Amino acid sequence: LGTYTSEAGGGTGIGTAAYDTATGAITPGPVITGVDNPSYLALHPSGSTVYAVAEQDPGAVTAVRLAPDGTYEVLGSRPTGGSGTTHLSVHPSGRWLLSADYGSGSVAVHPIAEDGAPGERTDLVTHSSPPPGPGQGGPHAHQIVTAPDGGHVLAVDLGTDTVYTYTLDESAGTLTEVARAALAPG
């Protein structure tokens, strides 16, 4: 469960909970501390590592290894190169971490090491066109996901009212824009 650790009365880290499939009951568990403003989370395909955004300036991504006995280890954080990191996802290959920075309107790529830790950023793309839509002061990337076929990465930007389509070079960790869809403002 994501939280804002820098807000008065906010959380202290990543909340955990157990879900009972028979009854639907949710039981709060321990809090994973040592992670700043982990407002959005994504799970590695292996299920053993959770990734969190650090929704702040500068933005960052953090990896936490989860053990079956409920213990955890913070594997490390890496800056995204943007601000207000608000969304992240793991490429289906499990080798790349993709993030969207709302404050700077950028998207970033980090390699994922064998132990699950994020590596140094391999790409940063800042959305600069089309110009921001009505009522927007600039680009605001707020989601980045891989298409179900794994062939394309889609980034949604509220500020430019555009969905950007990229290919991911899986050997270099770089994004290349191949299409975009302009949407109505909002």
Short mmCIF file of N, CA and C in Angstrom, two decimals:
data_model
loop_
_atom_site.label_atom_id
_atom_site.label_comp_id
_atom_site.label_asym_id
_atom_site.label_seq_id
_atom_site.Cartn_x
_atom_site.Cartn_y
_atom_site.Cartn_z
N LEU A 1 0.85 -1.16 0.00
CA LEU A 1 0.00 0.00 0.00
C LEU A 1 0.90 1.23 0.00
N GLY A 2 0.75 2.08 -1.00
CA GLY A 2 1.58 3.27 -1.11
C GLY A 2 1.16 4.35 -0.12
N THR A 3 2.12 5.19 0.26
CA THR A 3 1.86 6.28 1.20
C THR A 3 2.70 7.49 0.84
N TYR A 4 2.38 8.61 1.47
CA TYR A 4 3.21 9.81 1.40
C TYR A 4 3.87 9.97 2.76
N THR A 5 5.17 9.75 2.81
CA THR A 5 5.88 9.82 4.08
C THR A 5 6.25 11.24 4.48
N SER A 6 6.24 12.18 3.54
CA SER A 6 6.65 13.54 3.85
C SER A 6 5.48 14.43 4.26
N GLU A 7 4.27 13.92 4.20
CA GLU A 7 3.08 14.69 4.57
C GLU A 7 2.79 14.54 6.06
N ALA A 8 2.37 15.62 6.68
CA ALA A 8 1.96 15.55 8.09
C ALA A 8 0.82 14.55 8.22
N GLY A 9 0.97 13.61 9.13
CA GLY A 9 -0.04 12.59 9.32
C GLY A 9 -0.01 11.50 8.26
N GLY A 10 1.01 11.53 7.40
CA GLY A 10 1.13 10.53 6.33
C GLY A 10 1.67 9.21 6.85
N GLY A 11 1.97 8.34 5.93
CA GLY A 11 2.47 7.02 6.28
C GLY A 11 3.94 7.04 6.64
N THR A 12 4.45 5.87 7.00
CA THR A 12 5.86 5.74 7.37
C THR A 12 6.63 4.85 6.39
N GLY A 13 5.97 4.41 5.32
CA GLY A 13 6.62 3.55 4.34
C GLY A 13 5.59 2.82 3.52
N ILE A 14 5.95 1.64 3.03
CA ILE A 14 5.05 0.81 2.23
C ILE A 14 4.25 -0.08 3.18
N GLY A 15 2.94 0.07 3.13
CA GLY A 15 2.09 -0.76 3.97
C GLY A 15 1.92 -2.14 3.35
N THR A 16 1.80 -3.15 4.18
CA THR A 16 1.55 -4.51 3.69
C THR A 16 0.25 -5.02 4.33
N ALA A 17 -0.33 -6.01 3.69
CA ALA A 17 -1.57 -6.59 4.21
C ALA A 17 -1.70 -8.01 3.68
N ALA A 18 -2.44 -8.82 4.42
CA ALA A 18 -2.76 -10.18 3.99
C ALA A 18 -4.22 -10.20 3.56
N TYR A 19 -4.49 -10.90 2.47
CA TYR A 19 -5.85 -11.01 1.93
C TYR A 19 -6.31 -12.45 2.05
N ASP A 20 -7.44 -12.66 2.68
CA ASP A 20 -8.02 -13.99 2.83
C ASP A 20 -8.98 -14.22 1.68
N THR A 21 -8.62 -15.13 0.76
CA THR A 21 -9.45 -15.36 -0.42
C THR A 21 -10.79 -15.99 -0.08
N ALA A 22 -10.89 -16.69 1.03
CA ALA A 22 -12.14 -17.33 1.41
C ALA A 22 -13.16 -16.33 1.96
N THR A 23 -12.67 -15.38 2.76
CA THR A 23 -13.60 -14.45 3.42
C THR A 23 -13.57 -13.04 2.83
N GLY A 24 -12.50 -12.72 2.12
CA GLY A 24 -12.34 -11.36 1.61
C GLY A 24 -11.75 -10.41 2.62
N ALA A 25 -11.41 -10.91 3.79
CA ALA A 25 -10.86 -10.06 4.85
C ALA A 25 -9.44 -9.63 4.51
N ILE A 26 -9.14 -8.39 4.86
CA ILE A 26 -7.80 -7.84 4.69
C ILE A 26 -7.26 -7.53 6.08
N THR A 27 -6.07 -8.08 6.38
CA THR A 27 -5.45 -7.88 7.68
C THR A 27 -4.17 -7.08 7.50
N PRO A 28 -4.08 -5.89 8.13
CA PRO A 28 -2.87 -5.09 8.01
C PRO A 28 -1.64 -5.86 8.49
N GLY A 29 -0.52 -5.65 7.80
CA GLY A 29 0.74 -6.27 8.17
C GLY A 29 1.77 -5.22 8.54
N PRO A 30 3.03 -5.62 8.57
CA PRO A 30 4.09 -4.66 8.92
C PRO A 30 4.29 -3.61 7.84
N VAL A 31 4.94 -2.52 8.21
CA VAL A 31 5.26 -1.44 7.28
C VAL A 31 6.72 -1.58 6.87
N ILE A 32 6.96 -1.46 5.57
CA ILE A 32 8.33 -1.47 5.04
C ILE A 32 8.83 -0.04 5.10
N THR A 33 9.79 0.21 5.99
CA THR A 33 10.32 1.56 6.17
C THR A 33 11.58 1.75 5.34
N GLY A 34 12.06 2.98 5.31
CA GLY A 34 13.28 3.29 4.57
C GLY A 34 13.02 3.61 3.11
N VAL A 35 11.77 3.92 2.75
CA VAL A 35 11.39 4.26 1.38
C VAL A 35 10.62 5.57 1.44
N ASP A 36 11.10 6.60 0.72
CA ASP A 36 10.47 7.92 0.74
C ASP A 36 9.31 8.02 -0.23
N ASN A 37 8.18 8.53 0.25
CA ASN A 37 7.00 8.82 -0.56
C ASN A 37 6.66 7.74 -1.58
N PRO A 38 6.52 6.49 -1.12
CA PRO A 38 6.24 5.39 -2.05
C PRO A 38 4.76 5.35 -2.45
N SER A 39 4.34 6.33 -3.26
CA SER A 39 2.92 6.48 -3.55
C SER A 39 2.39 5.50 -4.58
N TYR A 40 3.25 4.92 -5.41
CA TYR A 40 2.80 3.93 -6.39
C TYR A 40 3.79 2.77 -6.39
N LEU A 41 3.27 1.55 -6.52
CA LEU A 41 4.08 0.34 -6.43
C LEU A 41 3.86 -0.56 -7.64
N ALA A 42 4.88 -1.33 -7.99
CA ALA A 42 4.76 -2.35 -9.04
C ALA A 42 5.56 -3.57 -8.61
N LEU A 43 5.05 -4.74 -8.93
CA LEU A 43 5.69 -5.99 -8.55
C LEU A 43 6.45 -6.58 -9.73
N HIS A 44 7.65 -7.08 -9.47
CA HIS A 44 8.44 -7.78 -10.49
C HIS A 44 7.70 -9.06 -10.87
N PRO A 45 7.81 -9.51 -12.13
CA PRO A 45 7.12 -10.75 -12.53
C PRO A 45 7.46 -11.96 -11.66
N SER A 46 8.65 -11.97 -11.04
CA SER A 46 9.03 -13.08 -10.16
C SER A 46 8.26 -13.06 -8.85
N GLY A 47 7.68 -11.91 -8.50
CA GLY A 47 6.96 -11.77 -7.25
C GLY A 47 7.83 -11.52 -6.04
N SER A 48 9.15 -11.46 -6.23
CA SER A 48 10.04 -11.33 -5.08
C SER A 48 10.54 -9.91 -4.84
N THR A 49 10.26 -8.98 -5.74
CA THR A 49 10.72 -7.61 -5.57
C THR A 49 9.58 -6.65 -5.89
N VAL A 50 9.41 -5.65 -5.02
CA VAL A 50 8.43 -4.60 -5.27
C VAL A 50 9.20 -3.31 -5.54
N TYR A 51 8.71 -2.53 -6.48
CA TYR A 51 9.32 -1.26 -6.85
C TYR A 51 8.38 -0.14 -6.45
N ALA A 52 8.95 0.95 -5.96
CA ALA A 52 8.16 2.09 -5.52
C ALA A 52 8.69 3.36 -6.15
N VAL A 53 7.77 4.28 -6.51
CA VAL A 53 8.20 5.60 -6.92
C VAL A 53 8.51 6.40 -5.66
N ALA A 54 9.33 7.42 -5.81
CA ALA A 54 9.51 8.43 -4.77
C ALA A 54 8.90 9.69 -5.35
N GLU A 55 7.63 9.94 -5.01
CA GLU A 55 6.91 11.07 -5.61
C GLU A 55 7.35 12.35 -4.91
N GLN A 56 8.45 12.91 -5.42
CA GLN A 56 9.06 14.09 -4.84
C GLN A 56 9.99 14.70 -5.88
N ASP A 57 10.69 15.76 -5.50
CA ASP A 57 11.66 16.41 -6.38
C ASP A 57 13.01 16.39 -5.68
N PRO A 58 14.01 15.71 -6.23
CA PRO A 58 13.97 14.95 -7.48
C PRO A 58 13.26 13.60 -7.29
N GLY A 59 12.76 13.08 -8.40
CA GLY A 59 12.08 11.79 -8.39
C GLY A 59 13.06 10.64 -8.34
N ALA A 60 12.58 9.50 -7.89
CA ALA A 60 13.43 8.32 -7.81
C ALA A 60 12.57 7.06 -7.84
N VAL A 61 13.25 5.94 -8.04
CA VAL A 61 12.62 4.62 -7.94
C VAL A 61 13.42 3.80 -6.93
N THR A 62 12.73 2.97 -6.17
CA THR A 62 13.35 2.16 -5.13
C THR A 62 12.90 0.71 -5.28
N ALA A 63 13.81 -0.22 -5.01
CA ALA A 63 13.48 -1.65 -5.05
C ALA A 63 13.58 -2.24 -3.64
N VAL A 64 12.62 -3.12 -3.32
CA VAL A 64 12.60 -3.81 -2.03
C VAL A 64 12.40 -5.29 -2.29
N ARG A 65 13.34 -6.12 -1.81
CA ARG A 65 13.21 -7.57 -1.95
C ARG A 65 12.34 -8.08 -0.80
N LEU A 66 11.36 -8.91 -1.17
CA LEU A 66 10.44 -9.48 -0.19
C LEU A 66 10.80 -10.93 0.05
N ALA A 67 10.90 -11.34 1.31
CA ALA A 67 11.20 -12.73 1.64
C ALA A 67 9.91 -13.45 2.05
N PRO A 68 9.84 -14.76 1.83
CA PRO A 68 8.63 -15.52 2.20
C PRO A 68 8.27 -15.42 3.68
N ASP A 69 9.27 -15.19 4.54
CA ASP A 69 8.99 -15.11 5.98
C ASP A 69 8.50 -13.73 6.42
N GLY A 70 8.30 -12.81 5.45
CA GLY A 70 7.79 -11.49 5.77
C GLY A 70 8.85 -10.44 5.99
N THR A 71 10.12 -10.83 5.98
CA THR A 71 11.18 -9.85 6.11
C THR A 71 11.42 -9.21 4.74
N TYR A 72 12.17 -8.12 4.75
CA TYR A 72 12.44 -7.41 3.50
C TYR A 72 13.82 -6.78 3.55
N GLU A 73 14.30 -6.42 2.36
CA GLU A 73 15.58 -5.72 2.25
C GLU A 73 15.43 -4.64 1.18
N VAL A 74 15.71 -3.38 1.56
CA VAL A 74 15.72 -2.30 0.58
C VAL A 74 16.99 -2.46 -0.24
N LEU A 75 16.82 -2.70 -1.54
CA LEU A 75 17.95 -2.97 -2.43
C LEU A 75 18.63 -1.71 -2.93
N GLY A 76 17.92 -0.59 -2.91
CA GLY A 76 18.51 0.66 -3.36
C GLY A 76 17.54 1.51 -4.15
N SER A 77 17.94 2.77 -4.31
CA SER A 77 17.15 3.75 -5.06
C SER A 77 18.01 4.36 -6.15
N ARG A 78 17.35 4.81 -7.20
CA ARG A 78 18.03 5.50 -8.29
C ARG A 78 17.20 6.71 -8.70
N PRO A 79 17.86 7.84 -8.99
CA PRO A 79 17.12 9.00 -9.49
C PRO A 79 16.59 8.74 -10.90
N THR A 80 15.40 9.27 -11.17
CA THR A 80 14.83 9.11 -12.51
C THR A 80 15.33 10.18 -13.48
N GLY A 81 15.83 11.28 -12.95
CA GLY A 81 16.22 12.39 -13.80
C GLY A 81 15.11 13.41 -13.95
N GLY A 82 13.94 13.11 -13.38
CA GLY A 82 12.80 14.01 -13.45
C GLY A 82 12.32 14.36 -12.05
N SER A 83 11.11 14.92 -11.99
CA SER A 83 10.54 15.28 -10.69
C SER A 83 9.11 14.78 -10.59
N GLY A 84 8.71 14.48 -9.37
CA GLY A 84 7.35 14.02 -9.13
C GLY A 84 7.06 12.67 -9.77
N THR A 85 7.96 11.72 -9.60
CA THR A 85 7.75 10.39 -10.18
C THR A 85 6.43 9.85 -9.64
N THR A 86 5.51 9.53 -10.55
CA THR A 86 4.15 9.19 -10.13
C THR A 86 3.71 7.79 -10.52
N HIS A 87 4.38 7.16 -11.48
CA HIS A 87 3.96 5.83 -11.93
C HIS A 87 5.19 5.06 -12.38
N LEU A 88 5.14 3.75 -12.22
CA LEU A 88 6.20 2.89 -12.74
C LEU A 88 5.62 1.53 -13.06
N SER A 89 6.32 0.82 -13.92
CA SER A 89 5.93 -0.54 -14.29
C SER A 89 7.18 -1.32 -14.64
N VAL A 90 7.07 -2.63 -14.55
CA VAL A 90 8.17 -3.51 -14.90
C VAL A 90 7.87 -4.10 -16.27
N HIS A 91 8.84 -4.01 -17.18
CA HIS A 91 8.68 -4.61 -18.50
C HIS A 91 8.44 -6.11 -18.32
N PRO A 92 7.61 -6.74 -19.17
CA PRO A 92 7.33 -8.17 -19.01
C PRO A 92 8.56 -9.07 -18.98
N SER A 93 9.67 -8.61 -19.57
CA SER A 93 10.91 -9.41 -19.53
C SER A 93 11.50 -9.45 -18.13
N GLY A 94 11.08 -8.51 -17.26
CA GLY A 94 11.65 -8.42 -15.91
C GLY A 94 13.01 -7.76 -15.88
N ARG A 95 13.47 -7.24 -17.01
CA ARG A 95 14.81 -6.65 -17.10
C ARG A 95 14.83 -5.13 -17.07
N TRP A 96 13.66 -4.47 -17.20
CA TRP A 96 13.63 -3.02 -17.31
C TRP A 96 12.53 -2.44 -16.42
N LEU A 97 12.86 -1.33 -15.75
CA LEU A 97 11.93 -0.60 -14.93
C LEU A 97 11.62 0.72 -15.64
N LEU A 98 10.34 0.98 -15.89
CA LEU A 98 9.89 2.15 -16.63
C LEU A 98 9.18 3.08 -15.65
N SER A 99 9.46 4.39 -15.71
CA SER A 99 8.82 5.31 -14.78
C SER A 99 8.37 6.58 -15.49
N ALA A 100 7.33 7.21 -14.92
CA ALA A 100 6.77 8.46 -15.45
C ALA A 100 6.89 9.54 -14.38
N ASP A 101 7.39 10.70 -14.78
CA ASP A 101 7.59 11.84 -13.88
C ASP A 101 6.57 12.93 -14.20
N TYR A 102 5.58 13.09 -13.32
CA TYR A 102 4.51 14.06 -13.54
C TYR A 102 5.05 15.49 -13.55
N GLY A 103 5.91 15.83 -12.60
CA GLY A 103 6.39 17.20 -12.46
C GLY A 103 7.20 17.70 -13.64
N SER A 104 8.00 16.83 -14.23
CA SER A 104 8.87 17.23 -15.34
C SER A 104 8.36 16.75 -16.69
N GLY A 105 7.31 15.94 -16.71
CA GLY A 105 6.77 15.46 -17.99
C GLY A 105 7.73 14.53 -18.71
N SER A 106 8.43 13.70 -17.96
CA SER A 106 9.43 12.83 -18.57
C SER A 106 9.17 11.37 -18.22
N VAL A 107 9.77 10.49 -19.01
CA VAL A 107 9.73 9.06 -18.75
C VAL A 107 11.16 8.54 -18.73
N ALA A 108 11.42 7.55 -17.88
CA ALA A 108 12.78 7.05 -17.71
C ALA A 108 12.81 5.53 -17.77
N VAL A 109 14.01 5.01 -18.07
CA VAL A 109 14.25 3.57 -18.13
C VAL A 109 15.44 3.25 -17.24
N HIS A 110 15.29 2.23 -16.40
CA HIS A 110 16.39 1.71 -15.58
C HIS A 110 16.51 0.22 -15.82
N PRO A 111 17.73 -0.30 -15.94
CA PRO A 111 17.88 -1.76 -15.99
C PRO A 111 17.62 -2.35 -14.61
N ILE A 112 17.20 -3.59 -14.58
CA ILE A 112 17.01 -4.30 -13.32
C ILE A 112 18.09 -5.37 -13.22
N ALA A 113 18.88 -5.31 -12.15
CA ALA A 113 19.97 -6.26 -11.94
C ALA A 113 19.41 -7.63 -11.56
N GLU A 114 20.27 -8.64 -11.59
CA GLU A 114 19.86 -10.01 -11.23
C GLU A 114 19.23 -10.09 -9.85
N ASP A 115 19.73 -9.27 -8.91
CA ASP A 115 19.18 -9.30 -7.55
C ASP A 115 17.91 -8.47 -7.39
N GLY A 116 17.47 -7.80 -8.48
CA GLY A 116 16.26 -7.00 -8.45
C GLY A 116 16.49 -5.51 -8.27
N ALA A 117 17.71 -5.10 -7.97
CA ALA A 117 18.00 -3.69 -7.75
C ALA A 117 17.96 -2.90 -9.06
N PRO A 118 17.50 -1.65 -9.01
CA PRO A 118 17.53 -0.83 -10.22
C PRO A 118 18.94 -0.34 -10.49
N GLY A 119 19.33 -0.34 -11.77
CA GLY A 119 20.63 0.16 -12.17
C GLY A 119 20.55 1.64 -12.54
N GLU A 120 21.67 2.17 -12.99
CA GLU A 120 21.71 3.57 -13.44
C GLU A 120 20.77 3.75 -14.62
N ARG A 121 20.10 4.88 -14.66
CA ARG A 121 19.17 5.20 -15.74
C ARG A 121 19.85 5.09 -17.10
N THR A 122 19.18 4.45 -18.05
CA THR A 122 19.71 4.32 -19.41
C THR A 122 19.04 5.26 -20.40
N ASP A 123 17.89 5.82 -20.04
CA ASP A 123 17.23 6.77 -20.93
C ASP A 123 16.29 7.67 -20.14
N LEU A 124 16.14 8.88 -20.65
CA LEU A 124 15.21 9.86 -20.11
C LEU A 124 14.66 10.64 -21.30
N VAL A 125 13.35 10.61 -21.48
CA VAL A 125 12.69 11.33 -22.57
C VAL A 125 11.73 12.33 -21.94
N THR A 126 11.90 13.61 -22.28
CA THR A 126 11.00 14.65 -21.79
C THR A 126 10.03 15.03 -22.89
N HIS A 127 8.75 14.96 -22.59
CA HIS A 127 7.73 15.33 -23.57
C HIS A 127 7.72 16.85 -23.73
N SER A 128 7.90 17.31 -24.95
CA SER A 128 7.93 18.75 -25.19
C SER A 128 6.95 19.19 -26.27
N SER A 129 6.40 18.25 -26.99
CA SER A 129 5.42 18.61 -28.00
C SER A 129 4.37 17.52 -28.06
N PRO A 130 3.15 17.85 -28.37
CA PRO A 130 2.68 19.20 -28.67
C PRO A 130 2.73 20.09 -27.43
N PRO A 131 2.49 21.39 -27.62
CA PRO A 131 2.49 22.29 -26.46
C PRO A 131 1.44 21.87 -25.44
N PRO A 132 1.61 22.26 -24.19
CA PRO A 132 0.64 21.89 -23.17
C PRO A 132 -0.78 22.33 -23.53
N GLY A 133 -1.74 21.52 -23.12
CA GLY A 133 -3.14 21.81 -23.39
C GLY A 133 -3.68 22.90 -22.49
N PRO A 134 -4.96 23.27 -22.69
CA PRO A 134 -5.58 24.33 -21.89
C PRO A 134 -5.48 24.03 -20.40
N GLY A 135 -5.07 25.04 -19.64
CA GLY A 135 -4.99 24.90 -18.20
C GLY A 135 -3.76 24.14 -17.72
N GLN A 136 -2.87 23.77 -18.62
CA GLN A 136 -1.67 23.01 -18.24
C GLN A 136 -0.44 23.89 -18.39
N GLY A 137 0.43 23.87 -17.40
CA GLY A 137 1.65 24.66 -17.44
C GLY A 137 2.81 23.95 -18.11
N GLY A 138 2.64 22.69 -18.44
CA GLY A 138 3.71 21.93 -19.06
C GLY A 138 3.30 20.48 -19.18
N PRO A 139 4.19 19.65 -19.68
CA PRO A 139 3.88 18.22 -19.81
C PRO A 139 3.78 17.58 -18.42
N HIS A 140 2.93 16.56 -18.31
CA HIS A 140 2.74 15.85 -17.04
C HIS A 140 2.57 14.36 -17.32
N ALA A 141 3.68 13.66 -17.56
CA ALA A 141 3.61 12.21 -17.77
C ALA A 141 3.09 11.57 -16.49
N HIS A 142 2.07 10.72 -16.61
CA HIS A 142 1.51 10.15 -15.38
C HIS A 142 1.25 8.65 -15.46
N GLN A 143 1.62 8.01 -16.56
CA GLN A 143 1.52 6.55 -16.64
C GLN A 143 2.46 6.06 -17.72
N ILE A 144 3.07 4.89 -17.49
CA ILE A 144 3.90 4.24 -18.50
C ILE A 144 3.73 2.73 -18.33
N VAL A 145 3.28 2.09 -19.40
CA VAL A 145 3.02 0.65 -19.38
C VAL A 145 3.51 0.02 -20.67
N THR A 146 3.74 -1.27 -20.62
CA THR A 146 4.11 -2.02 -21.82
C THR A 146 2.84 -2.63 -22.40
N ALA A 147 2.69 -2.54 -23.72
CA ALA A 147 1.54 -3.14 -24.39
C ALA A 147 1.54 -4.64 -24.11
N PRO A 148 0.37 -5.27 -24.13
CA PRO A 148 0.29 -6.70 -23.80
C PRO A 148 1.21 -7.60 -24.63
N ASP A 149 1.49 -7.22 -25.87
CA ASP A 149 2.37 -8.04 -26.70
C ASP A 149 3.85 -7.82 -26.40
N GLY A 150 4.16 -6.87 -25.54
CA GLY A 150 5.55 -6.59 -25.18
C GLY A 150 6.31 -5.78 -26.21
N GLY A 151 5.67 -5.46 -27.32
CA GLY A 151 6.37 -4.78 -28.41
C GLY A 151 6.47 -3.28 -28.28
N HIS A 152 5.59 -2.67 -27.52
CA HIS A 152 5.60 -1.21 -27.40
C HIS A 152 5.40 -0.78 -25.96
N VAL A 153 5.89 0.41 -25.67
CA VAL A 153 5.71 1.04 -24.37
C VAL A 153 4.83 2.27 -24.60
N LEU A 154 3.80 2.42 -23.78
CA LEU A 154 2.85 3.52 -23.92
C LEU A 154 2.99 4.46 -22.73
N ALA A 155 3.13 5.76 -23.02
CA ALA A 155 3.24 6.77 -21.96
C ALA A 155 2.11 7.77 -22.13
N VAL A 156 1.35 7.99 -21.07
CA VAL A 156 0.21 8.91 -21.09
C VAL A 156 0.64 10.21 -20.43
N ASP A 157 0.34 11.34 -21.09
CA ASP A 157 0.74 12.65 -20.58
C ASP A 157 -0.47 13.58 -20.51
N LEU A 158 -0.85 13.97 -19.30
CA LEU A 158 -2.00 14.85 -19.09
C LEU A 158 -1.73 16.25 -19.61
N GLY A 159 -0.51 16.74 -19.46
CA GLY A 159 -0.19 18.11 -19.87
C GLY A 159 -0.24 18.32 -21.37
N THR A 160 0.19 17.33 -22.14
CA THR A 160 0.16 17.46 -23.60
C THR A 160 -1.05 16.77 -24.21
N ASP A 161 -1.86 16.12 -23.36
CA ASP A 161 -3.05 15.39 -23.83
C ASP A 161 -2.68 14.44 -24.96
N THR A 162 -1.64 13.65 -24.71
CA THR A 162 -1.10 12.76 -25.73
C THR A 162 -0.74 11.41 -25.12
N VAL A 163 -0.96 10.34 -25.89
CA VAL A 163 -0.41 9.03 -25.56
C VAL A 163 0.75 8.80 -26.52
N TYR A 164 1.95 8.65 -25.98
CA TYR A 164 3.15 8.43 -26.78
C TYR A 164 3.42 6.93 -26.85
N THR A 165 3.76 6.45 -28.04
CA THR A 165 4.10 5.04 -28.23
C THR A 165 5.58 4.95 -28.55
N TYR A 166 6.29 4.11 -27.79
CA TYR A 166 7.73 3.92 -27.96
C TYR A 166 8.03 2.45 -28.21
N THR A 167 9.18 2.21 -28.83
CA THR A 167 9.77 0.88 -28.80
C THR A 167 10.89 0.96 -27.77
N LEU A 168 11.14 -0.16 -27.10
CA LEU A 168 12.23 -0.25 -26.13
C LEU A 168 13.32 -1.12 -26.71
N ASP A 169 14.50 -0.54 -26.88
CA ASP A 169 15.66 -1.32 -27.31
C ASP A 169 16.13 -2.10 -26.08
N GLU A 170 15.87 -3.39 -26.07
CA GLU A 170 16.16 -4.20 -24.89
C GLU A 170 17.64 -4.49 -24.70
N SER A 171 18.48 -4.13 -25.65
CA SER A 171 19.91 -4.30 -25.43
C SER A 171 20.53 -3.04 -24.85
N ALA A 172 19.95 -1.87 -25.14
CA ALA A 172 20.51 -0.61 -24.67
C ALA A 172 19.66 0.08 -23.61
N GLY A 173 18.39 -0.31 -23.51
CA GLY A 173 17.50 0.34 -22.55
C GLY A 173 17.09 1.73 -22.97
N THR A 174 16.90 1.93 -24.28
CA THR A 174 16.51 3.24 -24.78
C THR A 174 15.14 3.18 -25.45
N LEU A 175 14.43 4.30 -25.38
CA LEU A 175 13.11 4.42 -25.98
C LEU A 175 13.20 5.19 -27.29
N THR A 176 12.44 4.76 -28.29
CA THR A 176 12.33 5.48 -29.56
C THR A 176 10.85 5.70 -29.83
N GLU A 177 10.45 6.96 -29.99
CA GLU A 177 9.05 7.24 -30.27
C GLU A 177 8.71 6.77 -31.68
N VAL A 178 7.60 6.03 -31.79
CA VAL A 178 7.17 5.52 -33.10
C VAL A 178 5.78 6.03 -33.48
N ALA A 179 5.01 6.53 -32.52
CA ALA A 179 3.68 7.06 -32.81
C ALA A 179 3.20 7.87 -31.62
N ARG A 180 2.16 8.63 -31.87
CA ARG A 180 1.50 9.36 -30.79
C ARG A 180 0.04 9.57 -31.15
N ALA A 181 -0.78 9.63 -30.13
CA ALA A 181 -2.21 9.87 -30.32
C ALA A 181 -2.60 11.11 -29.53
N ALA A 182 -3.07 12.13 -30.23
CA ALA A 182 -3.54 13.35 -29.58
C ALA A 182 -4.96 13.12 -29.07
N LEU A 183 -5.22 13.56 -27.86
CA LEU A 183 -6.52 13.36 -27.23
C LEU A 183 -7.15 14.70 -26.88
N ALA A 184 -8.43 14.68 -26.59
CA ALA A 184 -9.11 15.89 -26.14
C ALA A 184 -8.52 16.32 -24.80
N PRO A 185 -8.49 17.62 -24.52
CA PRO A 185 -7.93 18.08 -23.25
C PRO A 185 -8.59 17.41 -22.05
N GLY A 186 -7.73 17.11 -21.05
CA GLY A 186 -8.23 16.53 -19.81
C GLY A 186 -7.92 15.10 -19.67
#
